[in-house]
Every structure is written in structure tokens, then in C-alpha cells.
XYZ file of C-alpha atoms in Angstrom:
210
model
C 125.077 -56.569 -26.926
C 123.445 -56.317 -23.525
C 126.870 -55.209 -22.143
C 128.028 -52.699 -24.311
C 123.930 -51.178 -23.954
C 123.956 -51.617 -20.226
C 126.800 -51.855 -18.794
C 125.532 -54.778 -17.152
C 123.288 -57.668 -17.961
C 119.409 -56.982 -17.579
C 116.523 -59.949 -18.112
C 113.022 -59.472 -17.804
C 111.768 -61.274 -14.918
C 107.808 -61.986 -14.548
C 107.997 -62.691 -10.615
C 106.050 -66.072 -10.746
C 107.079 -69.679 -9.873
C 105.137 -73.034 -10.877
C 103.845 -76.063 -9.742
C 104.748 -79.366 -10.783
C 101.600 -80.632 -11.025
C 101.562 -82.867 -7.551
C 99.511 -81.424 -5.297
C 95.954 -82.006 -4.969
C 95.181 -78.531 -5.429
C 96.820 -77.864 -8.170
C 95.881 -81.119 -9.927
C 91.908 -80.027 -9.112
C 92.931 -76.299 -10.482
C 94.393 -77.775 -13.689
C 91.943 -80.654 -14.344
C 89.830 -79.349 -16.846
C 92.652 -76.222 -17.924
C 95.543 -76.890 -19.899
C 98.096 -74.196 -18.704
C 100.760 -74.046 -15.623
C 99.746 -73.344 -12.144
C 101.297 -70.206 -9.816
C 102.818 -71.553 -6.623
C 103.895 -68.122 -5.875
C 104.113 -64.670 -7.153
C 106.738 -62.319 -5.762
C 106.097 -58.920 -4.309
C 106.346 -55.860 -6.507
C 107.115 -57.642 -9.398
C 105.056 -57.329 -12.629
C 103.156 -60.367 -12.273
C 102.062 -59.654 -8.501
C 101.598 -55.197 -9.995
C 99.009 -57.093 -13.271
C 97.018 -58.830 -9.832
C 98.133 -62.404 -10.832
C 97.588 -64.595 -7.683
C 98.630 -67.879 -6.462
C 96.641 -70.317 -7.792
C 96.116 -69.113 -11.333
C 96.287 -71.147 -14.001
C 98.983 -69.069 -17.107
C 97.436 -70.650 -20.247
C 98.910 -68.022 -22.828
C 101.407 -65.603 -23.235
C 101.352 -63.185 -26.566
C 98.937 -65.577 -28.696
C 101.194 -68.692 -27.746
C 99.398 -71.611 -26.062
C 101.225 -72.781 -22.931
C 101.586 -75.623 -21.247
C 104.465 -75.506 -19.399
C 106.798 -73.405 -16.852
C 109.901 -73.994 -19.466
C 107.628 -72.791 -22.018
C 107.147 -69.336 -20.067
C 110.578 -68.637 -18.752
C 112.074 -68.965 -22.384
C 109.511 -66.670 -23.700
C 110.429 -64.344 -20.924
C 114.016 -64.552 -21.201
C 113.930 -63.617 -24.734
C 112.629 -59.884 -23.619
C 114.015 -57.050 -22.177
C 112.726 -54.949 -19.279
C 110.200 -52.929 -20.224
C 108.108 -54.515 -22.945
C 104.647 -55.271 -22.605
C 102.884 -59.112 -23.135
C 99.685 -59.850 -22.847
C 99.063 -63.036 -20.627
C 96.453 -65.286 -20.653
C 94.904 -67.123 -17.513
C 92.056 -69.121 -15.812
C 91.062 -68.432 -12.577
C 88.402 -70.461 -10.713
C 86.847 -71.471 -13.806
C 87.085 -68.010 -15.796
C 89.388 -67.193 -18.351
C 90.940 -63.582 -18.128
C 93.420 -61.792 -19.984
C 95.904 -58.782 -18.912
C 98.984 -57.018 -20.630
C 101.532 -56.219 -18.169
C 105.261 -54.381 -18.209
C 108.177 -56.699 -17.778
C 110.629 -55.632 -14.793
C 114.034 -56.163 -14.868
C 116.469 -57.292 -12.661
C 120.582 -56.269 -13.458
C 123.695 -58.619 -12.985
C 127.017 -57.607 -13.619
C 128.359 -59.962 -16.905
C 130.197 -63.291 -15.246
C 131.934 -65.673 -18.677
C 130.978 -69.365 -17.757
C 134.676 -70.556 -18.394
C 136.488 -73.355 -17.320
C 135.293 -73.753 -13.623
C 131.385 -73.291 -15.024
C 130.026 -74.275 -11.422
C 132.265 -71.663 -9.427
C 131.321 -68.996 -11.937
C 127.745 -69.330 -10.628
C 128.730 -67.841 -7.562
C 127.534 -70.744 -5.113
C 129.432 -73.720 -3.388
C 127.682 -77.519 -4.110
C 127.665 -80.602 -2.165
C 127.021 -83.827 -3.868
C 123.372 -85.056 -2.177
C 123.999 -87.901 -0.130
C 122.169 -90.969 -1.235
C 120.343 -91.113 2.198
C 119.040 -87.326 1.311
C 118.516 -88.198 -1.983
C 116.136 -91.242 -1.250
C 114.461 -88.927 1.610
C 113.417 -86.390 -0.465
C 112.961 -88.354 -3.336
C 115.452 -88.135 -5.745
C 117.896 -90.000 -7.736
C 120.524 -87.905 -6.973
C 121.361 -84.285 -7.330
C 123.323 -81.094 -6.531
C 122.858 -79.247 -3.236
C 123.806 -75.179 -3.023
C 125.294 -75.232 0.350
C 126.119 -70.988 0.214
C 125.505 -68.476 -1.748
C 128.526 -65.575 -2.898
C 128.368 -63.155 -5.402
C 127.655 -64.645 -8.759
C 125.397 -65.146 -11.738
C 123.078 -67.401 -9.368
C 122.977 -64.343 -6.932
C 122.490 -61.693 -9.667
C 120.111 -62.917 -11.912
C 117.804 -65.239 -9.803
C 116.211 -65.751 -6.589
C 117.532 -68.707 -5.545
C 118.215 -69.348 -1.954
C 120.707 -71.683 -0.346
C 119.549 -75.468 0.327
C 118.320 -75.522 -2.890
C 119.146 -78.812 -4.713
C 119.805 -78.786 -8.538
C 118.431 -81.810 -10.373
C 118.532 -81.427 -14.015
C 119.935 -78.570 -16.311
C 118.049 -77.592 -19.233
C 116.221 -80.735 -18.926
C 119.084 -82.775 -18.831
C 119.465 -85.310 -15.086
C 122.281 -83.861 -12.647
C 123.479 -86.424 -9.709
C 127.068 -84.430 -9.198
C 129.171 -81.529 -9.272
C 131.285 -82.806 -12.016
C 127.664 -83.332 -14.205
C 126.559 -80.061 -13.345
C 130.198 -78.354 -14.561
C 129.600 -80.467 -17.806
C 125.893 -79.726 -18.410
C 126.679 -75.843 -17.591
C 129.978 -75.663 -20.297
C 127.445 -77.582 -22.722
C 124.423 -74.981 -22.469
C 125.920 -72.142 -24.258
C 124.221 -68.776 -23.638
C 121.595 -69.588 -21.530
C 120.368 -72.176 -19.082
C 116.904 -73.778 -17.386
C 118.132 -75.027 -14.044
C 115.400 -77.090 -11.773
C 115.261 -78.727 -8.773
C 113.697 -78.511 -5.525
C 114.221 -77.201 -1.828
C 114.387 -79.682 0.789
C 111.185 -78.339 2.898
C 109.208 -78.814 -0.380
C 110.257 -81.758 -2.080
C 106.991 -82.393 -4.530
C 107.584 -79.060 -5.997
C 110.120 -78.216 -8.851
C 111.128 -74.929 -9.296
C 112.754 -73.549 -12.509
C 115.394 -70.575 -12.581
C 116.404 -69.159 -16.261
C 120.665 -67.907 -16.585
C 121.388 -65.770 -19.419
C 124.854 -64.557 -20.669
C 126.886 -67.676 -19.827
C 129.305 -66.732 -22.117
């Protein structure tokens, strides 16, 4: 539907990235708050234009209790550019509440077909056990360079960063990934890490796999 309305693909996209509950800041910040805790917020987008700030604690988003950064980008990935939710947060011990306008950001339409991992517009390394263990991990997927693609078009992912588990699901190798990717259908939660912050997972949301 998005394609025949747009011409392109268009997600909303709340400009926010979480925690994963290591650090000793955020583990102070969510001690006595159940929610998910902003690493970063990126400029201009709707989170950053509502004044949400690094170290706030999301505890809500339209009436619906979060916990969780999966919890958030599913919500958000459900919208379209352009609607308005009202978001729910604690900062420094006070609970505040602000409706902001979801941005978009546009991707031309890439099918997730037999090569799923090319599709994404990236080339992969296997990690190395010796990275692995440095960083560590188990195992995972690194993004070695970055090409035109869904990755490209409808995230901010940069290059280095290492895939460890799709949609929840534990990646150690390209082949995994390709399988996990074929297996998600529409959409996908991809996390991992980058390696100058290991103790922090990021989460980036694909829609329109196929």
C-alpha cells in the first residue's frame, strides 16, 4: 500500500536510541522507574523537536506501559509520518508527558528475495572469534560497508556495526543472518552493538521486506 501511496516507502522514525541497561548511570536512572532509558536522541528529529533528552527514562507511549526499546520501535513502526502520540517519561525523578509529530524518513521499496543479506544494501564479515570474545560476544555479524540499500534508506546505521540477533533471534554468521532475514516476513528488529561501545545494544526496525 505504502508504494502505490508514496511512491516510495515512508516509516515514522522517533529519533531516539536505548540503553541496555549496563551502565551505572542508567541502572541509577532506572532503579526506582520501570521504562527504557535514552542513550541518544538525534538532531531535528521529533523526539529531540518534543525536548526529550538523553537520559530520560520513556515509560509510556499512547496509554501503553513500556518497558522495553522493542516495545517502542514496534509501536512506532506501525505509524506513518505525521501522526501525533503522546509519550510518557521520567526525568530526574518527575514524571512528564508530551504529544509530539512523528517524522518520516523515505526509502525506495527493495523485495528481500533470495540473497536477503545483499538486499540490505551492506557487505558482512563473519566476527572472528578473537573479536567476538573481545567485545564480548558469542559470535555475530559485522557490516564491513555500507551501499545503497534498505539498511541505508530506512535506518541510521553506520558501518562497524555488528549484528547479533534478528528479531530476537541469536546471529553468529552470514548464512544465519540470510535465514533469520527470509524468515521475518515484512518487518524486522535487528540489534547488536558497535565495537567502540560494546555494553550497549542498539535496535534498528526494517519495514517492507517483501
Amino acid at each position: 500500500a505504502d508504494i502505490i501511496k508514496y511512491g516510495s516507502t515512508k516509516r515514522a522514525y522517533l529519533g531516539v536510541m536505548f540503553g541496555n541497561g549496563q551502565s551505572d548511570e542508567e541502572q541509577a536512572k532506572t532503579k526506582n522507574v520501570d521504562g527504557v532509558y535514552i542513550v541518544e536522541v538525534s538532531k531535528g528529529s521529533a523526539a529531540a523537536e518534543a525536548g526529550l533528552q538523553k537520559g530520560d527514562v520513556i515509560t509510556g507511549l499512547n496509554g501503553a506501559k513500556i518497558t522495553t526499546g522493542t516495545q517502542v520501535i514496534e509501536r512506532i513502526a506501525a505509524m506513518r509520518p505525521g501522526e501525533k502520540v503522546m509519550l510518557t517519561y521520567n526525568r530526574d525523578g518527575a514524571d512528564k508527558t508530551v504529544s509530539l509529530t512523528l517524522k518520516g524518513e523515505a526509502g525506495t521499496y527493495t523485495a528481500l528475495t533470495g540473497k536477503a543479506a545483499e538486499q540490505l544494501g551492506a557487505n558482512f564479515e563473519n566476527l572472528s572469534k578473537e573479536k567476538a570474545a573481545e567485545l564480548g560476544l558469542t559470535g555475530g555479524v559485522q557490516i564491513k560497508s555500507l551501499k545503497p540499500g534498505i539498511l541505508r534508506e530506512q535506518t541510521r546505521i553506520r558501518e562497524g556495526f555488528v549484528v547479533t540477533k534478528v528479531n530476537g533471534k541469536k546471529i553468529s554468521t552470514t548464512e544465519e543472518l540470510t535465514t533469520a532475514l527470509k524468515a521475518a516476513g515484512s518487518s524486522a528488529i535487528i540489534s547488536g552493538v558497535y565495537p567502540s561501545q560494546p555494553q550497549r545494544e542498539y535496535q534498528y526496525a526494517l519495514n517492507d521486506l517483501g
